[in-house]
């Protein structure tokens, strides 16, 4: 907990703190005097590391000699005054800290007022195409969400993704394009890549079609740089990742209504079909779910896909939805 708060305070001084994190920090500071003292101590350290004047302008020897001369000329009254002043400072430091914190947050809020937050959601069963402020194009897959600021910041183009998206990024080496998604940060300048990071799945997959990307994750403690036709796959359950060579052009075909599977488990195939048609598919046989298949579906309907799979795999399926939507729930079992 303490380490998390120290990270938030450092990000506050570095001006990279989100609005939600700021609220959390304000609540923490108000919980106890000890918390306020911790904040003040870190602010002193920050101010010392970022002085308002060059270090070479500090003349230590001259300052030391001047202090020694003043001490030698000091009087008892001055010493008593110093003690009184230290006690007075202890009384006023807490309200002064609260005021300083308020002013700091207020200045940050005014700076952020120039930016507005945009959030785009692709409803389940559909996909959405977006043009970002820099001219980059993003396709959001079913049930996915993308958020970003308008305009982008001068130093970077940062987006936040939940779900799956294909990015066609406009080249700009001076302003890197960043995608943040569930523990992973992907940095690019001008590239085409697909990110599959649904929170309900255990795998996080980045597939690079053009250019180059840098992948970072605090959990993995390592940076990974990828070239064309490379795929990064991270298993969040085991914290193990691998990089494969693939035909990257296949992994963004979903935005054209084409589903391509190469040596995929039946479980993963049905997961993709679920999102495409906004239905729930349950595979009753675990061994059947792990069997692997190759398939390509191009603009086929749900019924056509199920029939094609039934003919190539030992399965049978039943619709168990309600009268309003009888195909909403589909149960798949092994064919007798």
Tab-separated table of C-alpha atoms in Angstrom:
chain	number	residue	atom	x	y	z
A	1	UNK	CA	0.000	0.000	0.000
A	2	UNK	CA	2.757	2.448	0.994
A	3	UNK	CA	4.682	1.736	-2.202
A	4	UNK	CA	1.549	2.325	-4.301
A	5	UNK	CA	0.974	5.709	-2.622
A	6	UNK	CA	4.608	6.732	-3.152
A	7	UNK	CA	4.246	5.880	-6.842
A	8	UNK	CA	1.067	7.999	-7.053
A	9	UNK	CA	2.818	10.949	-5.368
A	10	UNK	CA	5.767	10.695	-7.764
A	11	UNK	CA	3.386	10.582	-10.736
A	12	UNK	CA	1.566	13.617	-9.340
A	13	UNK	CA	4.767	15.675	-9.284
A	14	UNK	CA	5.636	14.324	-12.742
A	15	UNK	CA	2.175	15.391	-13.999
A	16	UNK	CA	1.149	11.923	-15.213
A	17	UNK	CA	-1.595	11.220	-12.647
A	18	UNK	CA	-5.164	10.436	-13.796
A	19	UNK	CA	-8.233	12.137	-12.297
A	20	UNK	CA	-9.262	8.951	-10.462
A	21	UNK	CA	-5.772	8.581	-8.985
A	22	UNK	CA	-5.794	12.222	-7.848
A	23	UNK	CA	-9.044	11.657	-5.939
A	24	UNK	CA	-7.530	8.596	-4.299
A	25	UNK	CA	-4.444	10.622	-3.254
A	26	UNK	CA	-6.530	13.479	-1.791
A	27	UNK	CA	-8.533	10.975	0.307
A	28	UNK	CA	-5.314	9.339	1.523
A	29	UNK	CA	-3.777	12.701	2.538
A	30	UNK	CA	-6.862	13.534	4.587
A	31	UNK	CA	-6.863	10.267	6.516
A	32	UNK	CA	-4.079	11.163	9.007
A	33	UNK	CA	-1.407	13.689	9.902
A	34	UNK	CA	1.210	11.025	9.219
A	35	UNK	CA	0.026	10.763	5.617
A	36	UNK	CA	0.292	14.537	5.195
A	37	UNK	CA	3.828	14.450	6.603
A	38	UNK	CA	4.760	11.677	4.161
A	39	UNK	CA	3.442	13.767	1.277
A	40	UNK	CA	5.366	16.845	2.507
A	41	UNK	CA	8.577	14.839	2.862
A	42	UNK	CA	8.336	13.511	-0.707
A	43	UNK	CA	7.557	16.999	-2.003
A	44	UNK	CA	10.688	18.320	-0.299
A	45	UNK	CA	12.727	15.565	-1.945
A	46	UNK	CA	11.185	16.375	-5.333
A	47	UNK	CA	11.816	20.113	-4.920
A	48	UNK	CA	15.408	19.429	-3.942
A	49	UNK	CA	15.906	17.269	-7.030
A	50	UNK	CA	14.284	19.886	-9.280
A	51	UNK	CA	15.552	23.268	-8.009
A	52	UNK	CA	14.447	26.538	-9.553
A	53	UNK	CA	18.099	27.555	-10.005
A	54	UNK	CA	21.165	25.844	-11.504
A	55	UNK	CA	23.234	23.733	-9.121
A	56	UNK	CA	26.412	25.520	-10.181
A	57	UNK	CA	25.031	28.778	-8.718
A	58	UNK	CA	25.193	27.324	-5.191
A	59	UNK	CA	28.401	28.402	-3.359
A	60	UNK	CA	28.585	26.022	-0.407
A	61	UNK	CA	31.759	27.407	1.165
A	62	UNK	CA	30.529	31.012	1.129
A	63	UNK	CA	27.159	30.000	2.580
A	64	UNK	CA	28.795	27.979	5.357
A	65	UNK	CA	31.083	30.843	6.356
A	66	UNK	CA	28.172	33.276	6.433
A	67	UNK	CA	26.121	30.975	8.692
A	68	UNK	CA	29.051	30.503	11.117
A	69	UNK	CA	29.496	34.298	11.430
A	70	UNK	CA	25.790	34.752	12.226
A	71	UNK	CA	25.837	32.000	14.830
A	72	UNK	CA	28.815	33.565	16.610
A	73	UNK	CA	26.988	36.894	16.764
A	74	UNK	CA	23.788	35.292	17.985
A	75	UNK	CA	22.117	36.093	21.313
A	76	UNK	CA	20.037	34.056	23.742
A	77	UNK	CA	16.904	35.952	22.687
A	78	UNK	CA	17.467	34.926	19.134
A	79	UNK	CA	17.818	31.274	20.176
A	80	UNK	CA	14.576	31.450	22.181
A	81	UNK	CA	12.890	33.053	19.167
A	82	UNK	CA	14.148	30.220	16.984
A	83	UNK	CA	12.643	27.621	19.354
A	84	UNK	CA	9.327	29.514	19.354
A	85	UNK	CA	9.381	29.723	15.567
A	86	UNK	CA	9.968	25.960	15.207
A	87	UNK	CA	6.930	25.273	17.393
A	88	UNK	CA	4.845	27.741	15.427
A	89	UNK	CA	5.946	26.146	12.174
A	90	UNK	CA	4.803	22.741	13.436
A	91	UNK	CA	1.317	24.216	14.016
A	92	UNK	CA	0.953	25.906	10.621
A	93	UNK	CA	2.557	23.240	8.447
A	94	UNK	CA	-0.570	21.027	8.199
A	95	UNK	CA	-3.027	23.712	6.970
A	96	UNK	CA	-0.294	25.093	4.700
A	97	UNK	CA	0.180	21.603	3.229
A	98	UNK	CA	-3.567	21.268	2.599
A	99	UNK	CA	-3.649	24.642	0.823
A	100	UNK	CA	-0.585	23.743	-1.255
A	101	UNK	CA	-2.140	20.427	-2.248
A	102	UNK	CA	-5.374	22.169	-3.242
A	103	UNK	CA	-3.522	24.729	-5.353
A	104	UNK	CA	-1.472	22.004	-7.021
A	105	UNK	CA	-4.562	19.985	-7.942
A	106	UNK	CA	-6.418	23.132	-9.040
A	107	UNK	CA	-3.582	24.060	-11.412
A	108	UNK	CA	-3.566	20.523	-12.802
A	109	UNK	CA	-7.340	20.665	-13.344
A	110	UNK	CA	-7.082	23.911	-15.301
A	111	UNK	CA	-4.364	22.427	-17.504
A	112	UNK	CA	-6.487	19.324	-18.163
A	113	UNK	CA	-9.552	21.424	-18.962
A	114	UNK	CA	-8.040	22.071	-22.393
A	115	UNK	CA	-8.450	18.323	-23.128
A	116	UNK	CA	-11.680	16.373	-23.409
A	117	UNK	CA	-11.987	12.615	-22.994
A	118	UNK	CA	-13.425	10.639	-25.886
A	119	UNK	CA	-14.735	7.088	-25.425
A	120	UNK	CA	-15.866	4.846	-28.276
A	121	UNK	CA	-17.658	1.516	-27.723
A	122	UNK	CA	-18.389	-1.138	-30.349
A	123	UNK	CA	-21.688	-2.835	-29.397
A	124	UNK	CA	-21.672	-6.613	-29.194
A	125	UNK	CA	-22.205	-8.251	-32.560
A	126	UNK	CA	-20.744	-5.295	-34.511
A	127	UNK	CA	-17.434	-3.587	-35.214
A	128	UNK	CA	-16.722	0.130	-35.506
A	129	UNK	CA	-14.237	2.206	-37.498
A	130	UNK	CA	-12.753	5.355	-35.923
A	131	UNK	CA	-10.527	8.157	-37.220
A	132	UNK	CA	-8.373	9.568	-34.411
A	133	UNK	CA	-7.319	13.253	-34.054
A	134	UNK	CA	-3.930	12.550	-35.702
A	135	UNK	CA	-5.490	10.829	-38.745
A	136	UNK	CA	-4.774	7.275	-37.551
A	137	UNK	CA	-7.536	4.723	-38.147
A	138	UNK	CA	-8.805	2.184	-35.616
A	139	UNK	CA	-11.272	-0.669	-36.055
A	140	UNK	CA	-12.938	-1.748	-32.780
A	141	UNK	CA	-14.203	-5.306	-32.564
A	142	UNK	CA	-17.408	-6.475	-30.886
A	143	UNK	CA	-17.775	-5.458	-27.222
A	144	UNK	CA	-14.562	-3.386	-27.216
A	145	UNK	CA	-13.872	0.125	-25.879
A	146	UNK	CA	-11.268	2.740	-26.850
A	147	UNK	CA	-10.662	6.004	-24.969
A	148	UNK	CA	-8.298	8.910	-25.696
A	149	UNK	CA	-7.936	12.661	-25.180
A	150	UNK	CA	-8.904	15.323	-27.718
A	151	UNK	CA	-6.538	16.695	-28.820
A	152	UNK	CA	-3.639	14.324	-28.210
A	153	UNK	CA	-0.873	15.663	-25.968
A	154	UNK	CA	2.092	17.312	-27.678
A	155	UNK	CA	4.575	14.643	-26.547
A	156	UNK	CA	2.578	11.481	-27.271
A	157	UNK	CA	-0.602	10.000	-28.736
A	158	UNK	CA	-1.993	7.803	-25.973
A	159	UNK	CA	-5.022	5.505	-26.215
A	160	UNK	CA	-6.589	3.012	-23.792
A	161	UNK	CA	-8.119	-0.225	-25.066
A	162	UNK	CA	-10.409	-2.854	-23.586
A	163	UNK	CA	-11.082	-5.733	-25.992
A	164	UNK	CA	-9.770	-6.023	-29.543
A	165	UNK	CA	-8.762	-3.423	-32.121
A	166	UNK	CA	-6.762	-3.084	-35.312
A	167	UNK	CA	-4.589	0.049	-35.514
A	168	UNK	CA	-3.373	1.764	-38.700
A	169	UNK	CA	-1.089	4.421	-37.195
A	170	UNK	CA	-0.008	7.595	-39.002
A	171	UNK	CA	3.777	7.975	-38.938
A	172	UNK	CA	5.165	10.601	-36.548
A	173	UNK	CA	8.474	9.678	-34.860
A	174	UNK	CA	8.357	12.816	-32.677
A	175	UNK	CA	5.004	11.841	-31.151
A	176	UNK	CA	4.914	8.107	-30.400
A	177	UNK	CA	1.567	6.327	-30.561
A	178	UNK	CA	0.815	4.344	-27.387
A	179	UNK	CA	-1.843	1.709	-26.707
A	180	UNK	CA	-2.375	0.814	-23.037
A	181	UNK	CA	-4.366	-2.346	-22.331
A	182	UNK	CA	-4.607	-4.429	-19.140
A	183	UNK	CA	-0.996	-4.446	-17.999
A	184	UNK	CA	0.604	-3.940	-21.426
A	185	UNK	CA	1.883	-0.782	-23.124
A	186	UNK	CA	2.484	-0.867	-26.899
A	187	UNK	CA	4.514	1.979	-28.424
A	188	UNK	CA	4.642	2.656	-32.187
A	189	UNK	CA	5.349	5.524	-34.563
A	190	UNK	CA	3.805	4.437	-37.874
A	191	UNK	CA	2.564	0.843	-38.007
A	192	UNK	CA	-0.322	-1.578	-38.547
A	193	UNK	CA	-1.048	-4.053	-35.766
A	194	UNK	CA	-3.850	-5.983	-34.100
A	195	UNK	CA	-4.368	-6.096	-30.318
A	196	UNK	CA	-6.558	-8.812	-28.785
A	197	UNK	CA	-6.970	-8.164	-25.047
A	198	UNK	CA	-10.463	-9.030	-23.859
A	199	UNK	CA	-10.546	-9.044	-20.049
A	200	UNK	CA	-12.542	-12.294	-20.066
A	201	UNK	CA	-9.723	-14.111	-21.920
A	202	UNK	CA	-6.471	-15.342	-20.401
A	203	UNK	CA	-4.346	-14.499	-23.453
A	204	UNK	CA	-3.172	-11.054	-24.582
A	205	UNK	CA	-2.090	-11.102	-28.231
A	206	UNK	CA	-0.357	-8.402	-30.309
A	207	UNK	CA	0.200	-9.150	-34.000
A	208	UNK	CA	2.322	-6.827	-36.133
A	209	UNK	CA	1.438	-6.435	-39.818
A	210	UNK	CA	3.664	-3.455	-40.702
A	211	UNK	CA	6.445	-1.423	-39.064
A	212	UNK	CA	7.770	-2.016	-35.573
A	213	UNK	CA	6.414	-1.859	-32.021
A	214	UNK	CA	7.832	-1.890	-28.494
A	215	UNK	CA	5.890	-3.895	-25.894
A	216	UNK	CA	6.312	-3.208	-22.169
A	217	UNK	CA	4.693	-4.746	-19.103
A	218	UNK	CA	5.516	-4.261	-15.392
A	219	UNK	CA	4.497	-7.878	-14.722
A	220	UNK	CA	6.945	-9.265	-17.284
A	221	UNK	CA	9.871	-6.993	-16.276
A	222	UNK	CA	11.112	-6.902	-19.852
A	223	UNK	CA	10.720	-4.872	-23.052
A	224	UNK	CA	10.018	-6.716	-26.296
A	225	UNK	CA	10.617	-5.179	-29.725
A	226	UNK	CA	8.752	-6.757	-32.640
A	227	UNK	CA	9.083	-6.640	-36.422
A	228	UNK	CA	6.677	-7.520	-39.242
A	229	UNK	CA	4.808	-10.858	-39.066
A	230	UNK	CA	5.631	-11.396	-35.415
A	231	UNK	CA	3.081	-12.163	-32.728
A	232	UNK	CA	3.393	-11.576	-28.985
A	233	UNK	CA	1.220	-13.884	-26.823
A	234	UNK	CA	1.075	-13.446	-23.040
A	235	UNK	CA	-0.744	-15.892	-20.783
A	236	UNK	CA	-1.984	-13.834	-17.814
A	237	UNK	CA	-2.567	-16.950	-15.701
A	238	UNK	CA	1.038	-18.142	-15.877
A	239	UNK	CA	2.753	-14.782	-16.631
A	240	UNK	CA	4.574	-16.544	-19.467
A	241	UNK	CA	4.860	-14.975	-22.912
A	242	UNK	CA	6.150	-16.107	-26.295
A	243	UNK	CA	6.840	-14.455	-29.650
A	244	UNK	CA	5.891	-16.361	-32.804
A	245	UNK	CA	6.304	-15.900	-36.553
A	246	UNK	CA	2.878	-15.732	-38.251
A	247	UNK	CA	1.090	-14.441	-41.325
A	248	UNK	CA	-0.014	-11.211	-39.648
A	249	UNK	CA	-2.399	-10.243	-42.460
A	250	UNK	CA	-4.799	-12.984	-41.332
A	251	UNK	CA	-5.354	-11.561	-37.851
A	252	UNK	CA	-6.986	-8.302	-38.899
A	253	UNK	CA	-9.392	-9.837	-41.409
A	254	UNK	CA	-12.231	-9.734	-38.868
A	255	UNK	CA	-12.702	-6.047	-39.755
A	256	UNK	CA	-13.696	-7.201	-43.262
A	257	UNK	CA	-16.150	-9.780	-41.938
A	258	UNK	CA	-13.726	-12.672	-42.501
A	259	UNK	CA	-12.894	-15.155	-39.724
A	260	UNK	CA	-9.704	-17.140	-40.310
A	261	UNK	CA	-8.531	-19.900	-37.979
A	262	UNK	CA	-5.244	-21.765	-38.304
A	263	UNK	CA	-4.675	-24.636	-35.875
A	264	UNK	CA	-7.084	-23.045	-33.385
A	265	UNK	CA	-8.912	-24.920	-30.626
A	266	UNK	CA	-12.641	-25.359	-31.034
A	267	UNK	CA	-13.016	-23.371	-27.816
A	268	UNK	CA	-11.256	-20.331	-29.351
A	269	UNK	CA	-13.186	-20.665	-32.604
A	270	UNK	CA	-16.509	-20.573	-30.763
A	271	UNK	CA	-15.288	-17.642	-28.639
A	272	UNK	CA	-14.723	-15.607	-31.807
A	273	UNK	CA	-18.106	-16.691	-33.218
A	274	UNK	CA	-19.755	-15.649	-29.929
A	275	UNK	CA	-18.464	-12.085	-30.206
A	276	UNK	CA	-19.173	-11.767	-33.912
A	277	UNK	CA	-22.851	-12.751	-33.561
A	278	UNK	CA	-23.480	-11.706	-29.928
A	279	UNK	CA	-24.485	-15.178	-28.725
A	280	UNK	CA	-23.399	-17.466	-25.864
A	281	UNK	CA	-21.828	-20.790	-26.879
A	282	UNK	CA	-21.064	-23.458	-24.292
A	283	UNK	CA	-18.940	-26.495	-25.183
A	284	UNK	CA	-19.973	-29.273	-22.791
A	285	UNK	CA	-17.063	-31.632	-23.483
A	286	UNK	CA	-13.651	-30.247	-22.318
A	287	UNK	CA	-11.712	-32.674	-24.525
A	288	UNK	CA	-13.768	-31.619	-27.534
A	289	UNK	CA	-13.099	-27.938	-26.773
A	290	UNK	CA	-9.320	-28.530	-26.995
A	291	UNK	CA	-9.399	-30.149	-30.452
A	292	UNK	CA	-7.760	-28.012	-33.148
A	293	UNK	CA	-9.142	-27.056	-36.565
A	294	UNK	CA	-8.458	-24.935	-39.623
A	295	UNK	CA	-11.325	-22.894	-41.007
A	296	UNK	CA	-12.153	-19.742	-42.977
A	297	UNK	CA	-15.574	-18.110	-42.781
A	298	UNK	CA	-16.259	-15.253	-45.172
A	299	UNK	CA	-19.537	-13.420	-44.634
A	300	UNK	CA	-21.326	-16.648	-43.592
A	301	UNK	CA	-24.299	-16.470	-41.253
A	302	UNK	CA	-24.336	-18.027	-37.786
A	303	UNK	CA	-26.359	-20.999	-39.037
A	304	UNK	CA	-23.961	-21.577	-41.930
A	305	UNK	CA	-20.900	-21.492	-39.644
A	306	UNK	CA	-22.464	-23.947	-37.199
A	307	UNK	CA	-23.374	-26.313	-40.021
A	308	UNK	CA	-19.869	-26.153	-41.526
A	309	UNK	CA	-18.357	-26.953	-38.130
A	310	UNK	CA	-20.833	-29.790	-37.579
A	311	UNK	CA	-19.766	-31.374	-40.876
A	312	UNK	CA	-16.041	-31.159	-40.095
A	313	UNK	CA	-16.023	-31.824	-36.345
A	314	UNK	CA	-17.747	-34.505	-34.233
A	315	UNK	CA	-20.259	-32.076	-32.731
A	316	UNK	CA	-23.942	-31.457	-32.379
A	317	UNK	CA	-25.523	-28.201	-31.228
A	318	UNK	CA	-28.819	-27.102	-29.694
A	319	UNK	CA	-30.451	-23.667	-29.391
A	320	UNK	CA	-31.612	-22.972	-25.828
A	321	UNK	CA	-32.568	-19.306	-25.958
A	322	UNK	CA	-35.960	-17.823	-25.223
A	323	UNK	CA	-38.826	-17.129	-27.615
A	324	UNK	CA	-37.567	-13.632	-28.270
A	325	UNK	CA	-34.093	-14.827	-29.273
A	326	UNK	CA	-33.969	-18.636	-29.571
A	327	UNK	CA	-30.365	-18.632	-30.845
A	328	UNK	CA	-28.997	-16.505	-28.002
A	329	UNK	CA	-27.739	-19.571	-26.092
A	330	UNK	CA	-26.106	-22.459	-27.974
A	331	UNK	CA	-24.971	-25.691	-26.350
A	332	UNK	CA	-22.354	-27.783	-28.168
A	333	UNK	CA	-21.711	-31.422	-27.310
A	334	UNK	CA	-19.957	-34.417	-28.808
A	335	UNK	CA	-21.850	-36.229	-31.533
A	336	UNK	CA	-22.926	-39.731	-30.518
